PDB file of C-alpha atoms and ligand atoms in Angstrom:
ATOM      1  CA  MET A   6       0.521 -14.089   0.821  1.00 94.00           C
ATOM      2  CA  ILE A   7       3.369 -12.782   3.007  1.00 96.00           C
ATOM      3  CA  GLN A   8       5.876 -14.619   5.162  1.00 97.00           C
ATOM      4  CA  LEU A   9       8.533 -12.664   6.998  1.00 98.00           C
ATOM      5  CA  LYS A  10      11.184 -14.457   8.990  1.00 98.00           C
ATOM      6  CA  ASP A  11      13.409 -12.652  11.464  1.00 98.00           C
ATOM      7  CA  ILE A  12      13.482  -9.372   9.514  1.00 98.00           C
ATOM      8  CA  LYS A  13      15.992  -6.828  10.810  1.00 98.00           C
ATOM      9  CA  LYS A  14      16.598  -3.290   9.637  1.00 97.00           C
ATOM     10  CA  ILE A  15      19.550  -1.256  10.793  1.00 97.00           C
ATOM     11  CA  TYR A  16      19.727   2.369   9.747  1.00 96.00           C
ATOM     12  CA  ASN A  17      23.224   3.883   9.381  1.00 93.00           C
ATOM     13  CA  LYS A  18      24.734   0.418   9.558  1.00 90.00           C
ATOM     14  CA  ASN A  19      28.470   0.426  10.374  1.00 89.00           C
ATOM     15  CA  HIS A  20      28.300   3.995  11.672  1.00 91.00           C
ATOM     16  CA  SER A  21      28.501   5.173  15.251  1.00 92.00           C
ATOM     17  CA  ASN A  22      24.834   6.228  15.065  1.00 92.00           C
ATOM     18  CA  ALA A  23      23.631   2.815  13.797  1.00 93.00           C
ATOM     19  CA  PHE A  24      20.030   2.175  14.842  1.00 96.00           C
ATOM     20  CA  GLU A  25      18.171  -1.120  14.788  1.00 96.00           C
ATOM     21  CA  ALA A  26      14.650  -0.116  13.739  1.00 97.00           C
ATOM     22  CA  LEU A  27      13.387  -3.688  13.243  1.00 98.00           C
ATOM     23  CA  ARG A  28      14.746  -6.315  15.622  1.00 97.00           C
ATOM     24  CA  GLY A  29      13.631  -9.627  14.177  1.00 97.00           C
ATOM     25  CA  ILE A  30      10.093  -9.485  12.812  1.00 97.00           C
ATOM     26  CA  SER A  31       8.486 -12.826  11.943  1.00 97.00           C
ATOM     27  CA  LEU A  32       5.010 -12.608  10.527  1.00 96.00           C
ATOM     28  CA  THR A  33       2.618 -14.500   8.270  1.00 97.00           C
ATOM     29  CA  ILE A  34      -0.217 -12.756   6.466  1.00 97.00           C
ATOM     30  CA  GLU A  35      -2.762 -14.951   4.708  1.00 97.00           C
ATOM     31  CA  ASN A  36      -4.366 -14.395   1.330  1.00 96.00           C
ATOM     32  CA  GLN A  37      -7.370 -12.064   1.536  1.00 97.00           C
ATOM     33  CA  GLU A  38      -6.574 -11.022   5.070  1.00 98.00           C
ATOM     34  CA  ILE A  39      -6.891  -7.402   6.220  1.00 98.00           C
ATOM     35  CA  VAL A  40      -4.126  -6.634   8.710  1.00 97.00           C
ATOM     36  CA  ALA A  41      -3.639  -3.402  10.651  1.00 97.00           C
ATOM     37  CA  ILE A  42      -0.190  -2.530  11.995  1.00 97.00           C
ATOM     38  CA  VAL A  43      -0.311  -0.298  15.048  1.00 96.00           C
ATOM     39  CA  GLY A  44       2.273   1.104  17.440  1.00 94.00           C
ATOM     40  CA  THR A  45       3.558   4.370  18.818  1.00 92.00           C
ATOM     41  CA  SER A  46       5.519   6.838  16.729  1.00 92.00           C
ATOM     42  CA  GLY A  47       9.043   5.548  16.052  1.00 94.00           C
ATOM     43  CA  ALA A  48       8.073   1.894  16.722  1.00 95.00           C
ATOM     44  CA  GLY A  49       9.062   0.790  13.200  1.00 96.00           C
ATOM     45  CA  LYS A  50       5.691   0.675  11.384  1.00 95.00           C
ATOM     46  CA  SER A  51       6.744   2.635   8.293  1.00 93.00           C
ATOM     47  CA  THR A  52      10.055   0.788   8.120  1.00 96.00           C
ATOM     48  CA  LEU A  53       8.177  -2.515   8.018  1.00 96.00           C
ATOM     49  CA  LEU A  54       5.697  -1.239   5.442  1.00 95.00           C
ATOM     50  CA  HIS A  55       8.511   0.076   3.240  1.00 94.00           C
ATOM     51  CA  ILE A  56      10.179  -3.330   3.286  1.00 95.00           C
ATOM     52  CA  LEU A  57       6.890  -5.036   2.388  1.00 96.00           C
ATOM     53  CA  ALA A  58       6.419  -2.602  -0.517  1.00 94.00           C
ATOM     54  CA  PHE A  59      10.050  -2.835  -1.762  1.00 92.00           C
ATOM     55  CA  ILE A  60      10.650   0.847  -1.080  1.00 90.00           C
ATOM     56  CA  ASP A  61      13.461  -0.286   1.229  1.00 91.00           C
ATOM     57  CA  SER A  62      15.077  -3.627   1.926  1.00 92.00           C
ATOM     58  CA  ALA A  63      15.849  -5.560   5.095  1.00 95.00           C
ATOM     59  CA  ASP A  64      19.394  -6.097   6.382  1.00 96.00           C
ATOM     60  CA  GLU A  65      18.636  -9.589   7.663  1.00 97.00           C
ATOM     61  CA  GLY A  66      15.850 -12.136   7.421  1.00 97.00           C
ATOM     62  CA  THR A  67      13.737 -13.490   4.588  1.00 97.00           C
ATOM     63  CA  TYR A  68      10.679 -12.160   2.805  1.00 97.00           C
ATOM     64  CA  MET A  69       8.426 -14.557   0.903  1.00 96.00           C
ATOM     65  CA  LEU A  70       5.680 -13.015  -1.232  1.00 95.00           C
ATOM     66  CA  ASP A  71       3.125 -15.330  -2.777  1.00 91.00           C
ATOM     67  CA  GLU A  72       5.411 -18.316  -2.102  1.00 91.00           C
ATOM     68  CA  ARG A  73       8.365 -16.698  -3.845  1.00 92.00           C
ATOM     69  CA  ASP A  74      11.550 -15.643  -2.044  1.00 94.00           C
ATOM     70  CA  VAL A  75      11.807 -11.922  -2.809  1.00 94.00           C
ATOM     71  CA  THR A  76      14.458 -11.086  -0.192  1.00 94.00           C
ATOM     72  CA  ASP A  77      17.334 -10.403  -2.565  1.00 90.00           C
ATOM     73  CA  LEU A  78      15.679  -9.648  -5.876  1.00 90.00           C
ATOM     74  CA  PRO A  79      17.479  -7.259  -8.228  1.00 91.00           C
ATOM     75  CA  ASP A  80      16.058  -3.714  -8.247  1.00 88.00           C
ATOM     76  CA  LYS A  81      14.551  -4.224 -11.703  1.00 89.00           C
ATOM     77  CA  ASP A  82      12.453  -7.166 -10.476  1.00 90.00           C
ATOM     78  CA  LYS A  83      11.481  -5.289  -7.329  1.00 89.00           C
ATOM     79  CA  SER A  84      10.230  -2.304  -9.298  1.00 86.00           C
ATOM     80  CA  GLN A  85       8.254  -4.651 -11.535  1.00 86.00           C
ATOM     81  CA  LEU A  86       6.611  -6.215  -8.467  1.00 87.00           C
ATOM     82  CA  ARG A  87       5.897  -2.725  -7.147  1.00 85.00           C
ATOM     83  CA  THR A  88       4.036  -1.701 -10.313  1.00 82.00           C
ATOM     84  CA  GLY A  89       2.310  -4.982 -11.046  1.00 83.00           C
ATOM     85  CA  GLU A  90       1.614  -6.806  -7.811  1.00 90.00           C
ATOM     86  CA  ILE A  91       1.466  -4.213  -5.058  1.00 94.00           C
ATOM     87  CA  GLY A  92      -0.879  -1.259  -4.782  1.00 94.00           C
ATOM     88  CA  LEU A  93       0.503   1.474  -2.578  1.00 94.00           C
ATOM     89  CA  VAL A  94      -1.657   4.066  -0.781  1.00 94.00           C
ATOM     90  CA  MET A  95      -0.057   6.926   1.156  1.00 91.00           C
ATOM     91  CA  GLN A  96      -1.438   9.261   3.827  1.00 89.00           C
ATOM     92  CA  ASP A  97      -0.916  12.340   1.631  1.00 89.00           C
ATOM     93  CA  TYR A  98      -2.534  10.634  -1.437  1.00 91.00           C
ATOM     94  CA  ALA A  99       0.527  11.377  -3.639  1.00 91.00           C
ATOM     95  CA  LEU A 100      -1.669  12.359  -6.600  1.00 95.00           C
ATOM     96  CA  VAL A 101      -0.647  14.730  -9.369  1.00 96.00           C
ATOM     97  CA  GLU A 102      -2.833  17.596  -8.185  1.00 96.00           C
ATOM     98  CA  ASP A 103      -3.412  19.378 -11.489  1.00 96.00           C
ATOM     99  CA  PHE A 104      -4.223  16.183 -13.356  1.00 97.00           C
ATOM    100  CA  THR A 105      -7.790  14.887 -13.414  1.00 97.00           C
ATOM    101  CA  ALA A 106      -8.872  11.883 -11.352  1.00 97.00           C
ATOM    102  CA  ILE A 107      -8.940   9.619 -14.405  1.00 97.00           C
ATOM    103  CA  GLU A 108      -5.517  10.823 -15.592  1.00 96.00           C
ATOM    104  CA  ASN A 109      -4.067   9.939 -12.194  1.00 96.00           C
ATOM    105  CA  VAL A 110      -5.657   6.495 -12.256  1.00 96.00           C
ATOM    106  CA  MET A 111      -4.349   5.824 -15.767  1.00 94.00           C
ATOM    107  CA  MET A 112      -0.739   6.625 -14.850  1.00 92.00           C
ATOM    108  CA  PRO A 113       0.311   3.168 -13.551  1.00 89.00           C
ATOM    109  CA  LEU A 114      -1.021   1.633 -16.773  1.00 88.00           C
ATOM    110  CA  ASP A 115       1.654   3.545 -18.647  1.00 79.00           C
ATOM    111  CA  PHE A 116       4.395   2.510 -16.191  1.00 72.00           C
ATOM    112  CA  ASP A 117       3.662  -1.179 -16.597  1.00 63.00           C
ATOM    113  CA  ARG A 118       5.730  -2.232 -19.588  1.00 62.00           C
ATOM    114  CA  LYS A 119       3.874  -5.511 -19.909  1.00 62.00           C
ATOM    115  CA  ASN A 120       0.689  -3.555 -20.339  1.00 61.00           C
ATOM    116  CA  LYS A 121       0.182  -2.598 -23.955  1.00 67.00           C
ATOM    117  CA  ARG A 122      -3.440  -1.543 -23.832  1.00 73.00           C
ATOM    118  CA  LYS A 123      -4.820   1.077 -26.193  1.00 80.00           C
ATOM    119  CA  SER A 124      -5.769   4.468 -24.816  1.00 83.00           C
ATOM    120  CA  ARG A 125      -9.509   3.751 -25.082  1.00 87.00           C
ATOM    121  CA  GLU A 126      -9.126   0.511 -23.133  1.00 89.00           C
ATOM    122  CA  LYS A 127      -7.068   2.270 -20.465  1.00 91.00           C
ATOM    123  CA  LYS A 128      -9.804   4.887 -20.008  1.00 93.00           C
ATOM    124  CA  LYS A 129     -12.436   2.191 -19.718  1.00 94.00           C
ATOM    125  CA  LEU A 130     -10.413   0.328 -17.111  1.00 94.00           C
ATOM    126  CA  ALA A 131      -9.686   3.527 -15.150  1.00 96.00           C
ATOM    127  CA  LEU A 132     -13.399   4.394 -15.125  1.00 97.00           C
ATOM    128  CA  GLN A 133     -14.207   0.907 -13.939  1.00 96.00           C
ATOM    129  CA  VAL A 134     -11.897   1.203 -10.913  1.00 96.00           C
ATOM    130  CA  LEU A 135     -13.135   4.729 -10.200  1.00 97.00           C
ATOM    131  CA  ARG A 136     -16.627   3.204 -10.069  1.00 96.00           C
ATOM    132  CA  GLN A 137     -15.383   0.655  -7.512  1.00 94.00           C
ATOM    133  CA  VAL A 138     -14.466   3.512  -5.164  1.00 95.00           C
ATOM    134  CA  ASP A 139     -17.628   5.468  -6.024  1.00 94.00           C
ATOM    135  CA  MET A 140     -15.718   8.245  -7.813  1.00 97.00           C
ATOM    136  CA  GLU A 141     -16.846   7.679 -11.397  1.00 96.00           C
ATOM    137  CA  ASP A 142     -18.805  10.946 -11.462  1.00 97.00           C
ATOM    138  CA  PHE A 143     -15.650  12.883 -10.544  1.00 97.00           C
ATOM    139  CA  SER A 144     -13.421  11.324 -13.198  1.00 97.00           C
ATOM    140  CA  LYS A 145     -12.891  14.595 -15.084  1.00 97.00           C
ATOM    141  CA  LYS A 146     -12.327  16.749 -11.988  1.00 97.00           C
ATOM    142  CA  ARG A 147      -8.834  17.913 -11.279  1.00 97.00           C
ATOM    143  CA  CYS A 148      -7.531  16.455  -8.033  1.00 97.00           C
ATOM    144  CA  ASN A 149      -6.936  19.901  -6.514  1.00 96.00           C
ATOM    145  CA  GLU A 150     -10.733  20.369  -6.706  1.00 96.00           C
ATOM    146  CA  LEU A 151     -11.457  17.240  -4.640  1.00 97.00           C
ATOM    147  CA  SER A 152     -11.869  16.794  -0.870  1.00 95.00           C
ATOM    148  CA  GLY A 153      -9.384  14.724   1.154  1.00 95.00           C
ATOM    149  CA  GLY A 154     -11.693  11.712   1.262  1.00 95.00           C
ATOM    150  CA  GLN A 155     -12.321  11.919  -2.485  1.00 96.00           C
ATOM    151  CA  LYS A 156      -8.589  12.214  -3.169  1.00 96.00           C
ATOM    152  CA  GLN A 157      -7.884   9.108  -1.107  1.00 95.00           C
ATOM    153  CA  ARG A 158     -10.521   7.192  -3.034  1.00 96.00           C
ATOM    154  CA  VAL A 159      -8.855   8.255  -6.313  1.00 97.00           C
ATOM    155  CA  ALA A 160      -5.497   7.192  -4.849  1.00 96.00           C
ATOM    156  CA  ILE A 161      -6.960   3.760  -4.031  1.00 96.00           C
ATOM    157  CA  ALA A 162      -8.346   3.486  -7.579  1.00 96.00           C
ATOM    158  CA  ARG A 163      -4.860   4.257  -8.891  1.00 96.00           C
ATOM    159  CA  ALA A 164      -3.353   1.666  -6.533  1.00 95.00           C
ATOM    160  CA  ILE A 165      -5.649  -1.105  -7.793  1.00 95.00           C
ATOM    161  CA  VAL A 166      -5.792  -0.315 -11.520  1.00 94.00           C
ATOM    162  CA  ASN A 167      -3.107  -2.916 -12.302  1.00 92.00           C
ATOM    163  CA  ASN A 168      -5.119  -5.452 -10.269  1.00 93.00           C
ATOM    164  CA  PRO A 169      -2.482  -6.142  -7.573  1.00 94.00           C
ATOM    165  CA  LYS A 170      -2.994  -8.996  -5.121  1.00 94.00           C
ATOM    166  CA  LEU A 171      -1.646  -6.944  -2.249  1.00 96.00           C
ATOM    167  CA  VAL A 172      -2.606  -3.409  -1.183  1.00 97.00           C
ATOM    168  CA  ILE A 173      -0.267  -1.659   1.258  1.00 97.00           C
ATOM    169  CA  ALA A 174      -1.389   1.580   2.883  1.00 97.00           C
ATOM    170  CA  ASP A 175       0.589   3.921   5.142  1.00 95.00           C
ATOM    171  CA  GLU A 176      -1.808   5.816   7.447  1.00 94.00           C
ATOM    172  CA  PRO A 177      -4.464   5.926   4.693  1.00 95.00           C
ATOM    173  CA  THR A 178      -6.964   7.693   6.946  1.00 95.00           C
ATOM    174  CA  GLY A 179      -4.455   9.829   8.857  1.00 92.00           C
ATOM    175  CA  ALA A 180      -5.650  13.074   7.272  1.00 91.00           C
ATOM    176  CA  LEU A 181      -9.378  12.223   7.177  1.00 92.00           C
ATOM    177  CA  ASP A 182     -12.339  12.751   9.494  1.00 93.00           C
ATOM    178  CA  SER A 183     -14.051   9.668  10.914  1.00 93.00           C
ATOM    179  CA  GLY A 184     -16.807   9.528   8.251  1.00 94.00           C
ATOM    180  CA  ASN A 185     -14.339   9.574   5.375  1.00 93.00           C
ATOM    181  CA  ALA A 186     -12.018   7.186   7.230  1.00 94.00           C
ATOM    182  CA  LYS A 187     -14.874   4.700   7.599  1.00 95.00           C
ATOM    183  CA  GLN A 188     -15.571   4.920   3.854  1.00 94.00           C
ATOM    184  CA  ILE A 189     -11.929   4.036   3.123  1.00 95.00           C
ATOM    185  CA  MET A 190     -12.171   1.000   5.426  1.00 96.00           C
ATOM    186  CA  GLU A 191     -15.349  -0.102   3.660  1.00 96.00           C
ATOM    187  CA  ILE A 192     -13.490   0.096   0.355  1.00 96.00           C
ATOM    188  CA  PHE A 193     -10.746  -2.105   1.851  1.00 97.00           C
ATOM    189  CA  LYS A 194     -13.426  -4.648   2.806  1.00 97.00           C
ATOM    190  CA  LYS A 195     -14.669  -4.616  -0.799  1.00 96.00           C
ATOM    191  CA  LEU A 196     -11.121  -5.157  -2.052  1.00 96.00           C
ATOM    192  CA  GLN A 197     -10.869  -8.124   0.293  1.00 97.00           C
ATOM    193  CA  GLN A 198     -14.076  -9.585  -1.187  1.00 97.00           C
ATOM    194  CA  ASP A 199     -12.461  -9.164  -4.615  1.00 95.00           C
ATOM    195  CA  GLY A 200      -9.607 -11.405  -3.437  1.00 96.00           C
ATOM    196  CA  LYS A 201      -7.052  -8.830  -2.339  1.00 97.00           C
ATOM    197  CA  THR A 202      -4.907  -8.791   0.777  1.00 97.00           C
ATOM    198  CA  VAL A 203      -4.690  -5.423   2.568  1.00 98.00           C
ATOM    199  CA  VAL A 204      -1.992  -4.343   5.032  1.00 98.00           C
ATOM    200  CA  PHE A 205      -2.263  -0.870   6.529  1.00 97.00           C
ATOM    201  CA  VAL A 206      -0.635   1.193   9.243  1.00 96.00           C
ATOM    202  CA  THR A 207      -2.693   3.319  11.580  1.00 94.00           C
ATOM    203  CA  HIS A 208      -2.430   4.778  15.041  1.00 88.00           C
ATOM    204  CA  ASP A 209      -6.201   4.973  15.374  1.00 91.00           C
ATOM    205  CA  MET A 210      -7.588   1.901  17.187  1.00 93.00           C
ATOM    206  CA  ASN A 211     -11.111   2.574  15.855  1.00 94.00           C
ATOM    207  CA  ILE A 212      -9.766   2.291  12.332  1.00 95.00           C
ATOM    208  CA  ALA A 213      -7.589  -0.723  13.214  1.00 96.00           C
ATOM    209  CA  SER A 214     -10.694  -2.537  14.452  1.00 96.00           C
ATOM    210  CA  TYR A 215     -11.907  -2.879  10.839  1.00 96.00           C
ATOM    211  CA  ALA A 216      -9.018  -5.292  10.213  1.00 97.00           C
ATOM    212  CA  ASP A 217      -9.236  -9.075  10.644  1.00 97.00           C
ATOM    213  CA  ARG A 218      -6.092  -8.902  12.737  1.00 96.00           C
ATOM    214  CA  ILE A 219      -4.214  -6.145  14.552  1.00 97.00           C
ATOM    215  CA  ILE A 220      -0.450  -6.423  14.892  1.00 96.00           C
ATOM    216  CA  GLU A 221       1.357  -4.189  17.336  1.00 96.00           C
ATOM    217  CA  ILE A 222       4.980  -3.139  16.970  1.00 97.00           C
ATOM    218  CA  GLN A 223       6.971  -1.793  19.887  1.00 96.00           C
ATOM    219  CA  ASP A 224      10.640  -0.797  19.607  1.00 96.00           C
ATOM    220  CA  GLY A 225      11.086  -2.798  16.406  1.00 97.00           C
ATOM    221  CA  ARG A 226       9.508  -5.988  17.764  1.00 97.00           C
ATOM    222  CA  LEU A 227       6.060  -7.527  17.371  1.00 96.00           C
ATOM    223  CA  ILE A 228       4.046  -7.801  20.536  1.00 91.00           C
ATOM    224  CA  GLU A 229       0.851  -9.806  20.675  1.00 66.00           C
TER     225      GLU A 229
HETATM  226  P1  ADP B  15       6.928   4.610  12.814  1.00 57.08           P
HETATM  227  O1  ADP B  15       6.461   4.480  11.411  1.00 57.08           O
HETATM  228  O2  ADP B  15       6.403   3.536  13.711  1.00 57.08           O
HETATM  229  O3  ADP B  15       6.696   5.966  13.396  1.00 57.08           O
HETATM  230  P2  ADP B  15       9.572   4.413  11.629  1.00 57.08           P
HETATM  231  O4  ADP B  15       9.569   3.074  10.975  1.00 57.08           O
HETATM  232  O5  ADP B  15       9.392   5.600  10.781  1.00 57.08           O
HETATM  233  O6  ADP B  15       8.524   4.400  12.836  1.00 57.08           O
HETATM  234  O7  ADP B  15      10.945   4.589  12.421  1.00 57.08           O
HETATM  235  C1  ADP B  15      11.443   3.614  13.338  1.00 57.08           C
HETATM  236  C2  ADP B  15      12.746   4.139  13.954  1.00 57.08           C
HETATM  237  O8  ADP B  15      13.757   4.212  12.957  1.00 57.08           O
HETATM  238  C3  ADP B  15      12.606   5.541  14.549  1.00 57.08           C
HETATM  239  O9  ADP B  15      13.360   5.592  15.727  1.00 57.08           O
HETATM  240  C4  ADP B  15      13.197   6.433  13.489  1.00 57.08           C
HETATM  241  O10 ADP B  15      13.790   7.574  14.068  1.00 57.08           O
HETATM  242  C5  ADP B  15      14.259   5.539  12.852  1.00 57.08           C
HETATM  243  N1  ADP B  15      14.432   5.866  11.433  1.00 57.08           N
HETATM  244  C6  ADP B  15      13.477   5.838  10.470  1.00 57.08           C
HETATM  245  N2  ADP B  15      13.994   6.156   9.267  1.00 57.08           N
HETATM  246  C7  ADP B  15      15.316   6.380   9.452  1.00 57.08           C
HETATM  247  C8  ADP B  15      16.420   6.737   8.601  1.00 57.08           C
HETATM  248  N3  ADP B  15      16.246   6.920   7.294  1.00 57.08           N
HETATM  249  N4  ADP B  15      17.642   6.889   9.174  1.00 57.08           N
HETATM  250  C9  ADP B  15      17.813   6.679  10.500  1.00 57.08           C
HETATM  251  N5  ADP B  15      16.843   6.336  11.359  1.00 57.08           N
HETATM  252  C10 ADP B  15      15.599   6.187  10.855  1.00 57.08           C
END
């Protein structure tokens, strides 16, 4: 699914305060694998995740996604990949708080220009993904009335509504207690059974142990 070769990221390049946050990351992630990225604060985890999700781009190296070289794609193509092929889950859920759960889940369907579904079909699809994360009964609740765990499940439903092959999550359980965190990991396992690849960052080794493989970053380098 993912092949990174010698990825480097230098912040403030060509300035006196230039900082090499990633110092040559080479990594292969297989289809339907669940991978946890761990490491201390400042190690480069978010930088790597942002490159994988096309939020930022690398300064050197190559990035192959699904056997396609996506290293130097134009922004337009990157944003299309971001809406269609990658589901992004953030620690703070990034939901529109005064919209209902189903309204939040339907949002990416409107962003995807290729997607010309009718409103009724969109609702049906959104309900279907809410069911996958066991949140169907809360579809009409506004997000500011939901608990943290419930919000994260809605955020996952929103991330998968366009049926992406890859789900990328930045500290998805960082704000949750262990019971809710476990539920999120069980949802990731279900996504894997549905054919998806999941890459997430965590600093909690208990949570990382749900992954098929744990990758540790230290000072911008992978360590085994
Ligand atoms: P982690 O997610 O592991 O905590 P980050 O990827 O956020 O680490 O950051 C890696 C390093 O890059 C840190 O030293 C951080 O200070 C630095 N860094 C991150 N973002 C920027 C930026 N926009 N400008 C300059 N330095 C940055």
